[in-house]
Amino acid sequence: MASESESNGHHHAGDEARAENSGAGCRHGGDDGGGTPRTTPEIRYTKLFINGRFVDAASGTYVAVLRASSPGKTFETRDPRTGDVIARVAEGDKEDVDLAVKAAREAFDHGEWPRMSGSERGRVMAKYAEVVERHADELAALESLDAGKPLAAARAVDVGECVGILRYFAGAADKIHGETLKMSRQLQGYTLREPLGVAGLIVPWNFPAIMFFSKVSPALAAGCTVVVKPAEQTPLSALFLAHLSKQAGVPDGVINVVTGFGPTAGAAISSHMDVDVVAFTGSTEVGRLIMEASAKSNLKPVALELGGKSPFIVFDDADLDKAVELAIGGNFFNKGEACVAGSRVFVQEGIYDRFEQKLADTMKSWVVGDPFDPRVNQGPQVDKAQYERVLGYIEQGKAEGATVLTGGKPCGKKGYYIEPTIFTNVKDDMVIAREEIFGPVMCLMKFKTVEEAIERANGTRYGLAAGLVTRDIDVANRMARSIRAGVVWVNCYFAMDRSCPFGGRKMSGFGKDDSMHALDKFLAVKSVVTPVHGSPWF
């Protein structure tokens, strides 16, 4: 979902009591104990980025008396540590999307980008990666402030992935090849793989910068131009990255960013008659709306990376310490705001009791707090709506009869913090075991046989990811081939890599991010056929 700032370590007495009860360290507040951030980046870019310039939203009204235009509509982006407003950001709407698409169309139909050789595009993209790397600290701070990510993780993981993805597709830009066809009669045939045109890219709030480049990079490598709609919860990094693209020499109109809301700006992109393809990461519900908009407009192709309810399966022969470590990381990394979160943990009965105890003991050292504090493992949920949604699921789990092993409550007096919550005595038909929660909530369940594990792992409408821990290669191979998911991690989890295709099945969507397969959604295959006369061979 879509995709994925906390307190600084000052303790309140109530927080300590809750931490003691839950088995997780809960810190909240700023250096002064009142929520003051330790450090905040300067917010420099809050306007729409269209045709190489930052502009106000087109919704400004002309003021006749002053003979001037007022700034267009804006909306608030808030600090999830405190709920306070960080900045007001331009609120793009249909008119702004029209302007952005017009700029992207002009850049595609008449500009230099699709007419560059692949190696030339690759050089510009490599320069873009260098510029992003030089601004790594500022980008990481923006991600931490706007999305509530621990700063160290944002710097090491998110920014590192951004640079790596850009460099990967910079290298791919000159490796887009067609094929020679062996025709059945006196004809010569070959295929061309051509850029589709203007790509509408709608990215989520859980990994704003990574998802920006997961969509933008293959589109640019293919020769497309783009209109990006970042999530309204986390618009700041996309605008900053648009600014950096200008520094890197990406031509005007090739990258456009329209900030705003899904039902307005997102819907305008999805239904636009001059957008040639849409790639979206987010919820299954919104994915359906995008497909419907495509069908009602120009039947543009759609690629969807949607939700998940991924199984993580631990067999009796597993390394206990490793299995617990992977289960914790697979659930609580990025405060559970990850579409691949292994939130259904199945443990074989022979190891279950020891696993549960080890899990509870390990969570005692888990710290929830300000993402700018290096001691913190988990920050706040991205916004108030998501915070309340997750707490609602926790209460529903309690009402359904599941047992709280750790957590189960809000954390701190201010901001959107939730204790990492582990439920035991969970049944497969409970809401918490069926629906994507997208927060720090784990469902711990017991199983007996391989056959049972396969059936229960596949007992979901989703099919994004899965993980398993075993020393038995036969069990690993059988499970990997039996689980219906886009990726299966064996003795690891969250093992993402830009060279590995990523995307789901069933209601987790279709189409791939990462790897050379990611180029496919931005390319059209054209066949070229000519007669061949008098050839000595066919």
Coordinates of C-alpha atoms in Angstrom, one line a residue:
M1 CA 0.0 0.0 0.0
A2 CA -0.7 1.9 -1.6
S3 CA 4.2 1.7 -0.5
E4 CA 5.0 2.6 3.7
S5 CA 8.9 10.8 12.7
E6 CA 8.7 9.7 16.3
S7 CA 9.6 10.9 19.7
N8 CA 13.1 11.6 21.0
G9 CA 13.5 9.3 24.0
H10 CA 12.0 11.4 26.8
H11 CA 9.9 9.2 29.1
H12 CA 6.5 10.0 30.5
A13 CA 5.5 7.9 33.6
G14 CA 2.4 6.6 31.9
D15 CA 4.4 5.6 28.9
E16 CA 6.8 3.6 31.1
A17 CA 3.9 1.7 32.7
R18 CA 2.5 0.9 29.3
A19 CA 5.9 -0.2 28.1
E20 CA 6.2 -2.5 31.1
N21 CA 2.8 -4.1 30.5
S22 CA 3.3 -4.5 26.7
G23 CA 6.9 -5.7 26.6
A24 CA 8.0 -2.8 24.3
G25 CA 9.8 0.4 25.1
C26 CA 7.5 3.3 24.5
R27 CA 9.1 6.7 24.4
H28 CA 7.4 9.9 23.4
G29 CA 8.1 13.7 23.2
G30 CA 10.8 16.0 22.1
D31 CA 14.0 17.2 23.7
D32 CA 11.9 19.3 26.1
G33 CA 9.4 16.6 26.7
G34 CA 6.7 18.5 24.8
G35 CA 7.1 17.0 21.4
T36 CA 9.6 19.5 20.0
P37 CA 11.4 17.8 17.1
R38 CA 15.1 17.1 17.5
T39 CA 15.8 18.3 14.0
T40 CA 13.7 19.2 11.0
P41 CA 14.7 19.7 7.4
E42 CA 13.9 23.0 5.7
I43 CA 10.7 22.7 3.6
R44 CA 11.6 24.4 0.4
Y45 CA 9.2 22.9 -2.2
T46 CA 5.5 22.9 -1.7
K47 CA 4.1 23.8 -5.2
L48 CA 3.3 21.6 -8.1
F49 CA 6.1 20.8 -10.5
I50 CA 5.0 21.1 -14.1
N51 CA 7.1 21.5 -17.2
G52 CA 10.3 22.1 -15.2
R53 CA 8.8 24.8 -12.9
F54 CA 7.2 25.0 -9.5
V55 CA 3.7 26.5 -9.9
D56 CA 0.7 27.2 -7.7
A57 CA -2.4 25.0 -8.2
A58 CA -4.6 26.4 -11.0
S59 CA -7.5 26.9 -8.5
G60 CA -6.4 30.4 -7.6
T61 CA -9.0 33.0 -8.2
Y62 CA -8.4 36.3 -10.0
V63 CA -8.7 39.3 -7.7
A64 CA -9.9 42.2 -9.9
V65 CA -9.2 44.9 -7.3
L66 CA -5.6 43.8 -6.8
R67 CA -5.3 42.8 -10.4
A68 CA -3.5 39.7 -9.3
S69 CA -4.1 36.0 -8.7
S70 CA -4.2 34.5 -5.3
P71 CA -2.3 31.3 -4.7
G72 CA -4.2 28.1 -5.6
K73 CA -5.7 25.7 -3.2
T74 CA -3.4 24.0 -0.6
F75 CA -3.7 21.3 1.9
E76 CA -1.8 20.4 5.1
T77 CA 0.8 17.8 5.5
R78 CA 1.3 16.9 9.2
D79 CA 4.1 15.6 11.4
P80 CA 3.0 12.2 12.7
R81 CA 5.1 12.6 15.8
T82 CA 2.8 15.4 17.0
G83 CA -0.1 15.9 14.6
D84 CA 1.2 19.4 14.0
V85 CA 1.2 21.0 10.5
I86 CA 4.6 20.7 8.7
A87 CA 3.6 22.8 5.6
R88 CA 0.8 23.6 3.3
V89 CA 1.2 22.0 -0.1
A90 CA -0.4 22.9 -3.4
E91 CA -3.6 20.9 -4.0
G92 CA -3.7 19.9 -7.6
D93 CA -7.0 19.0 -9.3
K94 CA -8.2 18.1 -12.8
E95 CA -7.1 21.4 -14.3
D96 CA -3.6 20.9 -13.0
V97 CA -3.5 17.3 -14.2
D98 CA -4.5 18.6 -17.6
L99 CA -1.6 21.0 -17.6
A100 CA 0.9 18.3 -16.4
V101 CA -0.3 15.8 -19.0
K102 CA 0.0 18.5 -21.7
A103 CA 3.6 19.2 -20.7
A104 CA 4.4 15.5 -20.6
R105 CA 2.7 14.9 -24.0
E106 CA 4.7 17.8 -25.6
A107 CA 7.9 16.4 -24.2
F108 CA 7.1 13.0 -25.5
D109 CA 5.8 13.9 -28.9
H110 CA 8.2 16.7 -29.7
G111 CA 10.9 16.6 -27.1
E112 CA 14.3 15.0 -26.9
W113 CA 13.8 12.4 -24.2
P114 CA 12.3 9.5 -26.3
R115 CA 14.6 10.5 -29.2
M116 CA 17.8 10.1 -27.2
S117 CA 19.6 6.8 -27.5
G118 CA 19.2 4.5 -24.6
S119 CA 22.8 5.2 -23.5
E120 CA 22.1 9.0 -23.5
R121 CA 19.1 8.5 -21.3
G122 CA 21.1 6.3 -19.1
R123 CA 23.8 9.0 -18.6
V124 CA 21.2 11.5 -17.5
M125 CA 19.6 9.0 -15.1
A126 CA 23.0 8.2 -13.7
K127 CA 23.6 11.9 -13.1
Y128 CA 20.2 12.0 -11.4
A129 CA 21.4 9.2 -9.1
E130 CA 24.5 11.2 -8.2
V131 CA 22.5 14.3 -7.4
V132 CA 20.1 12.3 -5.2
E133 CA 23.1 10.7 -3.4
R134 CA 24.6 14.1 -2.7
H135 CA 21.3 15.2 -1.1
A136 CA 20.9 11.9 0.9
D137 CA 20.7 13.5 4.3
E138 CA 18.0 16.1 3.3
L139 CA 15.9 13.4 1.5
A140 CA 16.2 11.0 4.5
A141 CA 15.1 13.8 6.9
L142 CA 12.1 14.6 4.7
E143 CA 11.1 11.0 4.6
S144 CA 11.4 10.7 8.4
L145 CA 9.5 13.9 9.1
D146 CA 6.7 13.3 6.7
A147 CA 6.2 9.5 6.9
G148 CA 7.4 8.8 10.5
K149 CA 10.4 6.6 9.5
P150 CA 13.4 6.2 11.8
L151 CA 16.0 8.5 10.4
A152 CA 18.8 5.9 10.3
A153 CA 16.6 3.5 8.3
A154 CA 15.5 6.2 5.9
R155 CA 19.1 7.1 5.3
A156 CA 20.5 3.6 5.0
V157 CA 17.5 1.8 3.4
D158 CA 15.2 4.2 1.6
V159 CA 17.7 6.6 0.1
G160 CA 20.1 3.8 -0.7
E161 CA 17.4 2.0 -2.6
C162 CA 16.4 5.2 -4.5
V163 CA 20.0 5.6 -5.7
G164 CA 20.3 1.9 -6.5
I165 CA 17.1 1.7 -8.4
L166 CA 18.0 4.8 -10.5
R167 CA 21.4 3.3 -11.3
Y168 CA 19.9 -0.1 -12.2
F169 CA 17.5 1.4 -14.8
A170 CA 20.1 3.8 -16.0
G171 CA 22.1 0.7 -17.0
A172 CA 18.9 -0.9 -18.5
A173 CA 18.1 2.0 -20.8
D174 CA 20.3 0.8 -23.6
K175 CA 19.4 -2.9 -23.2
I176 CA 15.8 -2.7 -24.5
H177 CA 15.8 -5.0 -27.5
G178 CA 13.3 -6.5 -29.9
E179 CA 13.5 -9.9 -31.6
T180 CA 13.9 -11.4 -35.1
L181 CA 10.9 -13.5 -36.1
K182 CA 11.2 -16.8 -38.0
M183 CA 8.2 -16.4 -40.3
S184 CA 6.4 -19.4 -41.9
R185 CA 6.6 -18.0 -45.5
Q186 CA 8.4 -15.5 -47.6
L187 CA 8.3 -12.7 -45.1
Q188 CA 10.9 -11.0 -42.9
G189 CA 9.6 -10.0 -39.4
Y190 CA 11.0 -8.4 -36.3
T191 CA 9.7 -6.6 -33.2
L192 CA 10.3 -3.2 -31.8
R193 CA 9.7 -2.3 -28.1
E194 CA 8.6 1.3 -28.1
P195 CA 7.8 3.6 -25.2
L196 CA 4.0 3.8 -24.6
G197 CA 4.0 7.6 -24.1
V198 CA 2.8 9.5 -21.1
A199 CA 2.8 7.4 -17.9
G200 CA 0.6 8.3 -14.9
L201 CA 2.3 7.1 -11.8
I202 CA 0.3 7.1 -8.5
V203 CA 2.6 6.2 -5.5
P204 CA 1.8 5.4 -1.8
W205 CA 2.8 6.9 1.5
N206 CA 4.6 4.0 3.2
F207 CA 7.8 4.3 1.1
P208 CA 7.3 7.6 -0.7
A209 CA 10.8 8.1 -2.2
I210 CA 11.5 4.4 -3.0
M211 CA 8.1 4.1 -4.8
F212 CA 8.7 7.3 -6.7
F213 CA 11.8 5.8 -8.2
S214 CA 10.4 2.3 -8.6
K215 CA 7.8 3.8 -11.0
V216 CA 9.7 6.7 -12.5
S217 CA 13.0 4.9 -13.2
P218 CA 11.7 2.2 -15.6
A219 CA 9.4 4.7 -17.2
L220 CA 12.3 7.0 -18.0
A221 CA 14.5 4.2 -19.1
A222 CA 11.8 3.1 -21.6
G223 CA 11.6 6.6 -23.0
C224 CA 8.3 7.6 -21.5
T225 CA 7.4 11.0 -19.9
V226 CA 5.6 10.9 -16.5
V227 CA 3.0 12.6 -14.3
V228 CA 3.5 11.6 -10.7
K229 CA 0.8 11.8 -8.0
P230 CA 2.3 11.2 -4.6
A231 CA 0.2 10.3 -1.7
E232 CA -1.4 13.3 0.1
Q233 CA 0.0 12.1 3.4
T234 CA 3.6 12.3 2.2
P235 CA 4.0 14.8 -0.7
L236 CA 7.3 16.4 0.3
S237 CA 9.9 14.0 -1.0
A238 CA 8.4 13.8 -4.5
L239 CA 8.6 17.5 -4.9
F240 CA 12.2 17.5 -3.6
L241 CA 13.1 14.8 -6.1
A242 CA 11.4 16.7 -8.9
H243 CA 13.7 19.6 -8.0
L244 CA 16.7 17.3 -8.1
S245 CA 15.7 16.0 -11.5
K246 CA 16.1 19.5 -12.9
Q247 CA 19.6 19.8 -11.4
A248 CA 20.5 16.5 -13.0
G249 CA 19.5 17.7 -16.5
V250 CA 16.2 15.8 -17.0
P251 CA 14.5 17.9 -19.8
D252 CA 11.5 20.0 -18.9
G253 CA 8.2 18.1 -19.1
V254 CA 9.7 14.7 -18.7
I255 CA 8.9 14.5 -15.0
N256 CA 5.9 16.4 -13.6
V257 CA 4.5 16.1 -10.0
V258 CA 0.9 17.0 -9.1
T259 CA 0.3 16.8 -5.4
G260 CA -3.3 16.4 -4.2
F261 CA -6.0 13.8 -3.4
G262 CA -6.9 10.5 -4.9
P263 CA -10.5 11.2 -5.7
T264 CA -9.5 14.4 -7.6
A265 CA -6.0 14.4 -8.9
G266 CA -5.6 10.6 -8.9
A267 CA -8.9 10.1 -10.6
A268 CA -8.1 12.7 -13.2
I269 CA -4.9 10.9 -14.1
S270 CA -6.6 7.5 -14.2
S271 CA -9.4 8.7 -16.5
H272 CA -7.3 11.1 -18.7
M273 CA -7.7 10.4 -22.4
D274 CA -4.1 11.5 -23.1
V275 CA -2.4 9.3 -20.5
D276 CA -1.2 6.1 -22.1
V277 CA -0.5 3.9 -19.1
V278 CA -1.1 4.0 -15.3
A279 CA 1.0 2.3 -12.7
F280 CA -0.3 2.4 -9.2
T281 CA 0.7 1.1 -5.8
G282 CA -1.8 1.2 -3.0
S283 CA -5.0 -0.4 -1.8
T284 CA -7.1 -3.0 -3.6
E285 CA -10.1 -0.8 -3.4
V286 CA -8.4 2.1 -5.2
G287 CA -6.9 -0.4 -7.7
R288 CA -10.4 -1.4 -8.7
L289 CA -11.4 2.3 -9.3
I290 CA -8.3 2.9 -11.5
M291 CA -9.2 -0.1 -13.6
E292 CA -12.7 1.1 -14.0
A293 CA -11.5 4.6 -15.0
S294 CA -9.2 3.1 -17.6
A295 CA -12.1 1.0 -19.0
K296 CA -14.4 4.1 -19.2
S297 CA -11.7 6.3 -20.8
N298 CA -9.2 5.2 -23.3
L299 CA -8.6 1.6 -22.2
K300 CA -5.0 2.5 -21.1
P301 CA -3.1 -0.4 -19.7
V302 CA -2.9 -0.5 -15.9
A303 CA -0.3 -2.1 -13.6
L304 CA -1.3 -2.6 -10.0
E305 CA 0.8 -3.4 -6.9
L306 CA -1.8 -3.8 -4.1
G307 CA -2.3 -5.1 -0.7
G308 CA -1.2 -8.3 1.1
K309 CA -1.8 -10.6 4.0
S310 CA 1.4 -12.5 3.7
P311 CA 2.1 -15.8 5.5
F312 CA 5.4 -16.4 7.4
I313 CA 5.8 -20.1 8.1
V314 CA 8.3 -21.5 10.7
F315 CA 9.0 -25.2 10.7
D316 CA 10.1 -27.4 13.7
D317 CA 13.7 -27.6 12.4
A318 CA 14.1 -23.8 12.1
D319 CA 16.9 -21.9 13.8
L320 CA 14.7 -20.4 16.6
D321 CA 16.7 -17.1 17.0
K322 CA 16.8 -16.5 13.3
A323 CA 13.1 -17.3 12.9
V324 CA 12.1 -14.8 15.7
E325 CA 14.3 -12.1 14.2
L326 CA 12.8 -12.6 10.8
A327 CA 9.2 -12.6 12.1
I328 CA 9.8 -9.3 14.0
G329 CA 11.4 -7.6 11.1
G330 CA 8.8 -9.0 8.7
N331 CA 6.0 -7.5 10.8
F332 CA 7.2 -4.4 12.5
F333 CA 9.7 -2.9 10.0
N334 CA 8.4 0.5 8.9
K335 CA 5.8 0.2 11.8
G336 CA 4.0 -2.5 9.9
E337 CA 3.2 -0.1 7.0
A338 CA 4.4 -2.5 4.3
C339 CA 2.3 -4.4 1.8
V340 CA 4.5 -7.5 2.1
A341 CA 4.4 -7.6 5.9
G342 CA 4.4 -11.2 7.1
S343 CA 1.5 -10.6 9.4
R344 CA 0.2 -14.2 9.5
V345 CA 2.9 -16.1 11.4
F346 CA 2.4 -19.9 11.3
V347 CA 4.6 -21.9 13.7
Q348 CA 4.8 -25.7 13.7
E349 CA 3.5 -27.2 17.0
G350 CA 6.9 -28.7 18.0
I351 CA 8.6 -25.3 18.3
Y352 CA 5.5 -23.1 18.9
D353 CA 5.8 -22.7 22.7
R354 CA 9.5 -21.8 22.6
F355 CA 8.9 -19.5 19.6
E356 CA 6.1 -17.6 21.4
Q357 CA 8.2 -17.1 24.6
K358 CA 11.3 -16.0 22.6
L359 CA 9.2 -13.6 20.6
A360 CA 7.7 -12.0 23.8
D361 CA 11.1 -11.8 25.4
T362 CA 12.7 -10.2 22.4
M363 CA 10.0 -7.5 22.0
K364 CA 10.8 -6.2 25.5
S365 CA 13.7 -4.3 24.0
W366 CA 11.8 -2.9 21.1
V367 CA 11.6 0.9 21.3
V368 CA 8.8 3.1 20.0
G369 CA 9.5 6.8 19.7
D370 CA 10.8 9.7 17.7
P371 CA 12.3 8.6 14.4
F372 CA 15.1 11.2 14.8
D373 CA 16.3 9.3 17.9
P374 CA 18.9 6.6 16.8
R375 CA 17.7 4.3 19.7
V376 CA 14.2 4.0 18.2
N377 CA 13.0 0.9 16.3
Q378 CA 9.5 2.1 15.4
G379 CA 7.9 5.4 14.8
P380 CA 4.4 6.7 14.5
Q381 CA 1.8 5.6 12.0
V382 CA 1.7 8.0 9.0
D383 CA -1.4 10.0 10.0
K384 CA -4.4 10.1 12.4
A385 CA -6.7 8.1 10.0
Q386 CA -4.2 5.2 9.8
Y387 CA -3.6 5.3 13.5
E388 CA -7.3 5.0 14.3
R389 CA -7.7 2.3 11.7
V390 CA -5.0 0.1 13.2
L391 CA -6.4 0.7 16.7
G392 CA -9.8 -0.3 15.5
Y393 CA -8.4 -3.6 14.2
I394 CA -6.7 -4.2 17.5
E395 CA -10.0 -3.7 19.4
Q396 CA -11.7 -6.0 16.9
G397 CA -9.1 -8.7 17.5
K398 CA -9.7 -8.5 21.2
A399 CA -13.5 -8.7 20.7
E400 CA -13.2 -11.8 18.5
G401 CA -11.4 -13.6 21.3
A402 CA -7.7 -13.4 20.3
T403 CA -5.2 -13.0 23.1
V404 CA -2.9 -10.0 23.3
L405 CA 0.7 -11.3 23.9
T406 CA 2.3 -7.9 23.7
G407 CA 1.1 -4.4 23.0
G408 CA -2.5 -3.7 22.2
K409 CA -2.7 0.0 23.1
P410 CA -1.7 3.5 21.9
C411 CA 1.7 4.6 22.9
G412 CA 2.4 8.1 24.4
K413 CA 0.3 11.1 24.9
K414 CA 0.8 12.9 21.5
G415 CA 1.3 11.8 18.0
Y416 CA 0.3 8.6 16.2
Y417 CA 2.2 5.9 18.1
I418 CA 1.0 2.3 18.7
E419 CA 2.6 -0.4 20.7
P420 CA 3.8 -3.4 18.6
T421 CA 0.9 -5.8 19.0
I422 CA 1.1 -9.6 18.9
F423 CA -2.1 -11.7 19.0
T424 CA -2.2 -15.4 19.9
N425 CA -5.1 -17.8 19.8
V426 CA -6.0 -16.4 16.4
K427 CA -8.3 -18.3 14.1
D428 CA -8.1 -18.1 10.3
D429 CA -11.6 -16.6 10.0
M430 CA -11.0 -13.7 12.3
V431 CA -11.0 -10.3 10.7
I432 CA -7.4 -9.6 12.0
A433 CA -6.3 -12.8 10.1
R434 CA -8.1 -12.0 6.9
E435 CA -7.8 -8.2 6.3
E436 CA -4.7 -6.1 5.7
I437 CA -4.2 -4.0 8.8
F438 CA -1.1 -2.1 7.6
G439 CA 0.2 -1.5 11.1
P440 CA 2.3 -3.1 13.8
V441 CA 0.0 -6.1 14.4
M442 CA 1.1 -9.8 14.2
C443 CA -1.2 -12.8 14.2
L444 CA 0.6 -15.9 15.7
M445 CA -0.9 -19.3 14.9
K446 CA 0.0 -23.0 15.2
F447 CA 0.1 -25.7 12.6
K448 CA 0.9 -29.4 12.4
T449 CA 1.8 -30.6 8.9
V450 CA 3.3 -29.3 5.6
E451 CA -0.1 -29.9 3.9
E452 CA -1.9 -27.7 6.5
A453 CA 0.7 -25.0 6.2
I454 CA 0.2 -24.8 2.4
E455 CA -3.6 -24.8 2.7
R456 CA -3.7 -22.0 5.3
A457 CA -1.0 -20.0 3.6
N458 CA -3.1 -19.9 0.4
G459 CA -6.3 -19.3 2.3
T460 CA -6.3 -15.6 1.5
R461 CA -7.6 -13.4 -1.3
Y462 CA -4.1 -11.8 -1.5
G463 CA -1.0 -13.2 -3.1
L464 CA 1.9 -10.7 -2.8
A465 CA 4.6 -12.4 -0.7
A466 CA 5.4 -15.3 1.7
G467 CA 8.3 -16.4 3.8
L468 CA 9.4 -19.7 5.4
V469 CA 12.1 -20.9 7.7
T470 CA 13.4 -24.5 7.5
R471 CA 16.6 -26.5 7.1
D472 CA 14.9 -29.1 4.9
I473 CA 15.5 -28.4 1.2
D474 CA 12.7 -30.7 0.2
V475 CA 10.2 -28.8 2.4
A476 CA 11.5 -25.5 1.1
N477 CA 11.1 -26.5 -2.5
R478 CA 7.7 -27.9 -2.0
M479 CA 6.5 -24.8 -0.2
A480 CA 8.0 -22.4 -2.7
R481 CA 6.2 -24.1 -5.5
S482 CA 2.9 -24.5 -3.6
I483 CA 2.3 -21.0 -2.2
R484 CA 0.5 -18.7 -4.7
A485 CA 2.4 -15.5 -4.3
G486 CA 4.6 -13.2 -6.3
V487 CA 7.7 -13.8 -4.2
V488 CA 8.6 -16.5 -1.6
W489 CA 11.5 -15.8 0.7
V490 CA 13.2 -18.9 2.1
N491 CA 15.2 -18.4 5.3
C492 CA 15.0 -14.6 4.9
Y493 CA 12.3 -11.9 4.7
F494 CA 12.1 -8.5 3.1
A495 CA 14.9 -9.6 0.8
M496 CA 14.0 -7.0 -1.8
D497 CA 16.4 -6.2 -4.6
R498 CA 16.2 -4.0 -7.7
S499 CA 17.2 -7.0 -9.9
C500 CA 14.4 -9.2 -8.6
P501 CA 10.9 -8.9 -10.0
F502 CA 8.3 -7.8 -7.5
G503 CA 4.6 -7.9 -7.8
G504 CA 1.6 -10.0 -6.8
R505 CA -1.1 -12.4 -7.8
K506 CA -4.8 -12.6 -7.0
M507 CA -6.1 -9.4 -5.3
S508 CA -2.5 -8.2 -4.8
G509 CA -2.5 -7.0 -8.4
F510 CA -0.4 -7.6 -11.5
G511 CA 2.6 -6.2 -13.2
K512 CA 6.1 -6.1 -11.9
D513 CA 8.2 -3.4 -10.2
D514 CA 12.0 -3.9 -10.1
S515 CA 14.1 -6.0 -12.6
M516 CA 14.0 -5.8 -16.4
H517 CA 10.4 -7.0 -16.1
A518 CA 9.4 -3.5 -14.8
L519 CA 10.1 -2.1 -18.2
D520 CA 7.4 -4.2 -19.8
K521 CA 4.5 -2.0 -18.5
F522 CA 6.0 1.1 -20.1
L523 CA 6.7 -0.5 -23.5
A524 CA 4.6 -1.5 -26.5
V525 CA 5.6 -4.4 -28.8
K526 CA 5.3 -3.6 -32.4
S527 CA 5.7 -6.2 -35.2
V528 CA 7.3 -5.1 -38.5
V529 CA 6.8 -7.4 -41.5
T530 CA 8.1 -7.0 -45.1
P531 CA 8.1 -9.5 -48.0
V532 CA 11.3 -11.2 -48.9
H533 CA 11.8 -12.2 -52.5
G534 CA 14.4 -14.6 -53.9
S535 CA 16.0 -15.3 -50.5
P536 CA 18.2 -18.4 -50.4
W537 CA 16.7 -19.4 -47.0
F538 CA 13.7 -18.7 -44.8

